[in-house]
């Protein structure tokens, strides 16, 4: 706990986010269709009244891709000869392969098997399977049930529509004093799974609400709720010039709901401002975090950080995609995430944004050390024992050289940027520091 | 010992320095006043006839500071009801708080306690305490004696004057062929303590005498004996332009008297020529030295390396300030330092200066390896066993590329720069090397 | 074995190279004379019909050196009073000091001893000794025999000629589409020793034949068979401008015959394209290789990498000079090297050259990730279990940014460049990649 405990995410907001996640959990989200729309409508109604919801027609090009047909599902099940339901969309939307084409027929067990998905190594988990770009149909069941299936006739019903429609996403632009902007991006295409990614959805919503409530933002905030991959491509293709010119840092918000771990996904080449600020806070508040390699990326940094796009985008996560056993199964349910997990993730991201807002280069207004003693910032008595007292402020001053920005200064001095900033304010109001040009 | 033994500081000069320290020990130095003047006068008379002693009036501005009133002390003691002296300036000048204002009155024990300083964790040590910039008075005693004090009346007498006067420092400028200069700075404000900093005073004096005796200096040497902090600020404020333009390397000479350790304090950002040369010799002759972080600095590099000043100044020390138990107490007496300790520190600094004087970039006068055999610099017989003999000279030649300076060359080849230089001279006189432009 | 086994050098060519080495073994090579000429003639006749053999007259200047007189040997022996031969050139050419001047006289044992060379630490090895630039004579014998020598008269005969003549080397220039060139250099001056350096001679010959057989070379190949040191200096002095302007990578081929180790000698400052490609393949196929320091160099990189010359030349070796006990003794015979050792070394070098030929910077033809699924390069079904399948291709694409060249890309992605290249071809033919300008 220790340093990590110092984050102390707001429990009340944690409970609120958990409630949103609970209410959004049952919706059958996909990369298009009613589930996404209902999810975004819920966020607009409950959290972000200014959320702008955008529809993009099927067939619209996005770089090398096209928006696919829209998918609607009304029902899906497998019934055995005795009328027992082997899989049932109404029990869990994970039980049908996402984007399944419609089917309604009797099949024998051998044929059925070709359309079943289960996880032998996790016999009680229903896997999450999709087939967005290849027409097929299928069901996902636990391996335990699959092994019990007897030869015979099965009635398979998938009542879906796949037809031109649109892809839905939402954005919120919070203007700041500067055109330069910070990107927050989360994805709303995953059906009933909690850590991946209702956690990302609700934390982004809470963070957006918090930033929207601030009256004097330095940076502009671009906050997007999109279907993963195709949504990121569509969004990027529409806003590429602005994002490329203005983005100083960005965060893909995903897998931020549990309390078991902290994880970091760097940008493609690392070393951006987003990398620096994220690593700074992780080192201070979650020093045992897992530092993933970009080779292991798995979300929309795949697009935001692709060659030539190369936005400074990172991901601060808890148990990260592919890094926890429940990932992409029915076991990733609401029992995995907690109000405190959500609250601490929110707090971590807020500290990142606050540090970015405050991030400037400072320099001393005099040569040599200022005389801190007469300003009450240093012990007046020189002795062996009181020497350490003034060390911190002297060390901060030593690196206010117009070169170190707030985050680099904090790294050098060994303090979290938020603790350091109180000193900066005090020293600036004493006239000892000024912003470097 | 091993490599370190190879320093072999001159024992005779070690004894001489120790004698100076012994004679200077009793003087009551402070940042102003008679003690500093007597110390500097002693150095001018005994060691450095050309030393220029400078007085700077109280109130003179130095960046963010002003020279304080001058302090004179004639006597100070605490006497109990029975006439026994609890503290006595005449026994040790550490027993009165530096810059104490005058007092002469009877106080009860509770009042007295507020003006006493002792070290519970070192019950037999008298701490060194000062209050330069806040008027107060106090005494320093051992904690053992303090614990024995009985309730009753105590007569406290401090016979001092605090009045406009001047701050005293000394400098010696040794001109060289170049305007570029090397700074040696030591502080003369500490009363009766040996390692911190009579060791620095006497080693700097011996080093200055040695450099003064050399007829053909490449660099100009700026050697200053100043009160710590305020003296450095005063000196810098008067010579800033010259020092900033000309200084190629500098050394704060302090804590160079004992034999227990070697220590290094880098410049603010590291990587200067001073850092390179100091680290080079420490690695070769004192490989187990302690490499401090600039965050732990404690002497005049606080000013010389402050942002915007940023002179290339480092400190090569033995047991460094705050790094040994006797630091800033009466236990830091002449038993702590030794003639050999002083002599080895002097030798270490001399090698640094010599390497700086010789530090140039060299390049071969031909392509390919020169034919060393016909110049007697390589075995004529090619055989498995004599191969190593010519390795060193070939390796030196391999990095005489006009890019590596003497110190970088020595680092690369794995030899101390002083050993290496003999090869450079031999190769240059054989016409195989020339100075790079 | 593992990854190393993956090299799978061609055994048939290994046998062929071993046969060449066997036939060349008895020739008495030196830096001039009949042995070199016979060796080069053999290579021209058997392997490289286009080899151009060049004679350079004694006295010709080469930077700081001059080509020495040519040395011819007809016979050499020591005979004791009983007529027994203590040393005999006809038994092994190592038994006479290379470049010995002629002698024919009776000497006593004490005088003889001054002209004997043996290795007390290797009592059964005859050392390899030369004296190219200082007129003397001598014999090399085992220390076991030397210790048995009884006082008495010995008849020493060395039937040699040292007179103006020429130094012989050979070169093969294989033109490519580009003027930029790759250097392969090996030395032909060592008498009957196998790993050092008949291995280098035969591997270079096989590699040259292979490159000559390729119809469409990108780079020009400069392949030289020279006497070590003086030959490299002579060659460099004649082709300096071209080599300096055009060389993109070079390899000194030596000690490539045994199977006991892999070794690497970097260029003088490291970090050249030659260093990168060599280290890349060594890391993948021989991860336990020894990485030598340039300070330990011992062959013609001494000249090629000398200051100002600074060609990007490295050495990939097996058991490297000075790094194996048989080095420069009669124990370095044909039993030390193997067809497989030679074949694997050849294969390693070929992969280096192939990677250089293919080394380009690639960039994506679109923003964002291309849609691999519809091109059959990515699983169409999205599920927890099939995710890893498309990871490699996505990671390659992520670093096709116009900055990473093939070798850097392979390093970043963690694949050997040869495996990676198959993906590059597939992605390029799918129109997803193009060469960066």
PDB file of C-alpha atoms in Angstrom, chain B residues 272-379:
ATOM      1  CA  UNK B 272      31.870  19.007 -17.328  1.00  0.00           C
ATOM      2  CA  UNK B 273      35.609  18.837 -17.804  1.00  0.00           C
ATOM      3  CA  UNK B 274      35.974  19.123 -14.029  1.00  0.00           C
ATOM      4  CA  UNK B 275      33.699  16.130 -13.561  1.00  0.00           C
ATOM      5  CA  UNK B 276      35.620  14.135 -16.163  1.00  0.00           C
ATOM      6  CA  UNK B 277      39.066  14.757 -14.788  1.00  0.00           C
ATOM      7  CA  UNK B 278      38.063  14.256 -11.162  1.00  0.00           C
ATOM      8  CA  UNK B 279      36.223  11.030 -11.870  1.00  0.00           C
ATOM      9  CA  UNK B 280      39.103   9.804 -13.985  1.00  0.00           C
ATOM     10  CA  UNK B 281      41.611  10.092 -11.169  1.00  0.00           C
ATOM     11  CA  UNK B 282      39.225   8.887  -8.486  1.00  0.00           C
ATOM     12  CA  UNK B 283      38.453   5.782 -10.532  1.00  0.00           C
ATOM     13  CA  UNK B 284      42.128   5.041 -10.963  1.00  0.00           C
ATOM     14  CA  UNK B 285      43.521   5.917  -7.558  1.00  0.00           C
ATOM     15  CA  UNK B 286      40.515   5.586  -5.250  1.00  0.00           C
ATOM     16  CA  UNK B 287      38.110   3.245  -7.004  1.00  0.00           C
ATOM     17  CA  UNK B 288      35.964   2.744  -3.914  1.00  0.00           C
ATOM     18  CA  UNK B 289      35.175   6.452  -3.614  1.00  0.00           C
ATOM     19  CA  UNK B 290      31.658   7.580  -2.754  1.00  0.00           C
ATOM     20  CA  UNK B 291      29.904   9.325  -5.627  1.00  0.00           C
ATOM     21  CA  UNK B 292      27.493  11.793  -4.064  1.00  0.00           C
ATOM     22  CA  UNK B 293      24.453  13.192  -5.802  1.00  0.00           C
ATOM     23  CA  UNK B 294      24.356  16.944  -6.338  1.00  0.00           C
ATOM     24  CA  UNK B 295      21.206  16.853  -4.204  1.00  0.00           C
ATOM     25  CA  UNK B 296      23.528  16.153  -1.263  1.00  0.00           C
ATOM     26  CA  UNK B 297      25.852  19.078  -1.912  1.00  0.00           C
ATOM     27  CA  UNK B 298      26.834  21.205   1.059  1.00  0.00           C
ATOM     28  CA  UNK B 299      29.469  23.764   0.263  1.00  0.00           C
ATOM     29  CA  UNK B 300      30.142  26.544  -2.206  1.00  0.00           C
ATOM     30  CA  UNK B 301      29.193  24.518  -5.270  1.00  0.00           C
ATOM     31  CA  UNK B 302      25.746  25.575  -4.005  1.00  0.00           C
ATOM     32  CA  UNK B 303      26.620  28.998  -5.423  1.00  0.00           C
ATOM     33  CA  UNK B 304      29.148  28.194  -8.153  1.00  0.00           C
ATOM     34  CA  UNK B 305      26.812  25.647  -9.728  1.00  0.00           C
ATOM     35  CA  UNK B 306      23.539  27.494  -9.196  1.00  0.00           C
ATOM     36  CA  UNK B 307      21.333  27.891 -12.288  1.00  0.00           C
ATOM     37  CA  UNK B 308      22.680  30.491 -14.667  1.00  0.00           C
ATOM     38  CA  UNK B 309      25.995  30.583 -12.840  1.00  0.00           C
ATOM     39  CA  UNK B 310      26.754  26.960 -13.677  1.00  0.00           C
ATOM     40  CA  UNK B 311      30.504  27.000 -13.408  1.00  0.00           C
ATOM     41  CA  UNK B 312      32.130  23.608 -14.000  1.00  0.00           C
ATOM     42  CA  UNK B 313      32.928  23.095 -10.314  1.00  0.00           C
ATOM     43  CA  UNK B 314      33.239  19.823  -8.418  1.00  0.00           C
ATOM     44  CA  UNK B 315      34.598  18.646  -5.109  1.00  0.00           C
ATOM     45  CA  UNK B 316      37.043  15.848  -4.435  1.00  0.00           C
ATOM     46  CA  UNK B 317      36.884  15.057  -0.747  1.00  0.00           C
ATOM     47  CA  UNK B 318      37.941  12.482   1.779  1.00  0.00           C
ATOM     48  CA  UNK B 319      35.248  11.895   4.472  1.00  0.00           C
ATOM     49  CA  UNK B 320      32.750  14.449   3.208  1.00  0.00           C
ATOM     50  CA  UNK B 321      30.600  16.894   5.150  1.00  0.00           C
ATOM     51  CA  UNK B 322      27.689  15.109   6.846  1.00  0.00           C
ATOM     52  CA  UNK B 323      29.368  11.834   5.900  1.00  0.00           C
ATOM     53  CA  UNK B 324      31.375  11.231   9.098  1.00  0.00           C
ATOM     54  CA  UNK B 325      30.194  11.191  12.713  1.00  0.00           C
ATOM     55  CA  UNK B 326      32.560  13.876  13.976  1.00  0.00           C
ATOM     56  CA  UNK B 327      31.267  16.360  11.362  1.00  0.00           C
ATOM     57  CA  UNK B 328      30.382  19.773  12.793  1.00  0.00           C
ATOM     58  CA  UNK B 329      31.320  18.836  16.356  1.00  0.00           C
ATOM     59  CA  UNK B 330      34.268  19.248  18.662  1.00  0.00           C
ATOM     60  CA  UNK B 331      35.272  15.696  17.722  1.00  0.00           C
ATOM     61  CA  UNK B 332      36.429  16.981  14.332  1.00  0.00           C
ATOM     62  CA  UNK B 333      39.779  17.853  15.879  1.00  0.00           C
ATOM     63  CA  UNK B 334      43.385  17.454  14.834  1.00  0.00           C
ATOM     64  CA  UNK B 335      43.363  13.752  15.719  1.00  0.00           C
ATOM     65  CA  UNK B 336      41.053  13.177  12.762  1.00  0.00           C
ATOM     66  CA  UNK B 337      43.383  14.418  10.072  1.00  0.00           C
ATOM     67  CA  UNK B 338      46.877  13.197   9.242  1.00  0.00           C
ATOM     68  CA  UNK B 339      49.895  14.440   7.336  1.00  0.00           C
ATOM     69  CA  UNK B 340      49.443  11.554   4.916  1.00  0.00           C
ATOM     70  CA  UNK B 341      45.755  12.281   4.457  1.00  0.00           C
ATOM     71  CA  UNK B 342      46.543  15.893   3.629  1.00  0.00           C
ATOM     72  CA  UNK B 343      49.441  14.928   1.389  1.00  0.00           C
ATOM     73  CA  UNK B 344      47.431  12.402  -0.602  1.00  0.00           C
ATOM     74  CA  UNK B 345      44.608  14.880  -1.088  1.00  0.00           C
ATOM     75  CA  UNK B 346      47.114  17.445  -2.305  1.00  0.00           C
ATOM     76  CA  UNK B 347      48.637  14.918  -4.664  1.00  0.00           C
ATOM     77  CA  UNK B 348      45.215  13.982  -6.024  1.00  0.00           C
ATOM     78  CA  UNK B 349      44.397  17.602  -6.756  1.00  0.00           C
ATOM     79  CA  UNK B 350      47.819  18.187  -8.309  1.00  0.00           C
ATOM     80  CA  UNK B 351      47.272  15.314 -10.687  1.00  0.00           C
ATOM     81  CA  UNK B 352      43.934  16.788 -11.667  1.00  0.00           C
ATOM     82  CA  UNK B 353      45.533  20.143 -12.392  1.00  0.00           C
ATOM     83  CA  UNK B 354      48.445  18.595 -14.249  1.00  0.00           C
ATOM     84  CA  UNK B 355      46.078  16.601 -16.425  1.00  0.00           C
ATOM     85  CA  UNK B 356      44.077  19.735 -17.165  1.00  0.00           C
ATOM     86  CA  UNK B 357      47.255  21.572 -18.152  1.00  0.00           C
ATOM     87  CA  UNK B 358      48.151  18.741 -20.497  1.00  0.00           C
ATOM     88  CA  UNK B 359      44.669  18.133 -21.764  1.00  0.00           C
ATOM     89  CA  UNK B 360      44.644  18.386 -25.530  1.00  0.00           C
ATOM     90  CA  UNK B 361      43.309  16.482 -28.496  1.00  0.00           C
ATOM     91  CA  UNK B 362      45.940  14.621 -30.478  1.00  0.00           C
ATOM     92  CA  UNK B 363      45.919  13.073 -33.898  1.00  0.00           C
ATOM     93  CA  UNK B 364      48.159  10.789 -35.861  1.00  0.00           C
ATOM     94  CA  UNK B 365      50.392  12.256 -38.516  1.00  0.00           C
ATOM     95  CA  UNK B 366      49.810   9.321 -40.869  1.00  0.00           C
ATOM     96  CA  UNK B 367      47.069   6.959 -41.965  1.00  0.00           C
ATOM     97  CA  UNK B 368      47.247   3.409 -40.672  1.00  0.00           C
ATOM     98  CA  UNK B 369      49.388   2.367 -37.754  1.00  0.00           C
ATOM     99  CA  UNK B 370      52.834   3.937 -37.732  1.00  0.00           C
ATOM    100  CA  UNK B 371      55.680   1.488 -37.953  1.00  0.00           C
ATOM    101  CA  UNK B 372      56.666   1.417 -34.314  1.00  0.00           C
ATOM    102  CA  UNK B 373      59.231  -1.358 -34.646  1.00  0.00           C
ATOM    103  CA  UNK B 374      61.802   0.737 -36.427  1.00  0.00           C
ATOM    104  CA  UNK B 375      61.431   3.398 -33.733  1.00  0.00           C
ATOM    105  CA  UNK B 376      62.105   0.932 -30.937  1.00  0.00           C
ATOM    106  CA  UNK B 377      58.554   1.242 -29.642  1.00  0.00           C
ATOM    107  CA  UNK B 378      57.375  -2.205 -30.566  1.00  0.00           C
ATOM    108  CA  UNK B 379      58.895  -5.686 -30.364  1.00  0.00           C
TER     109      UNK B 379
END
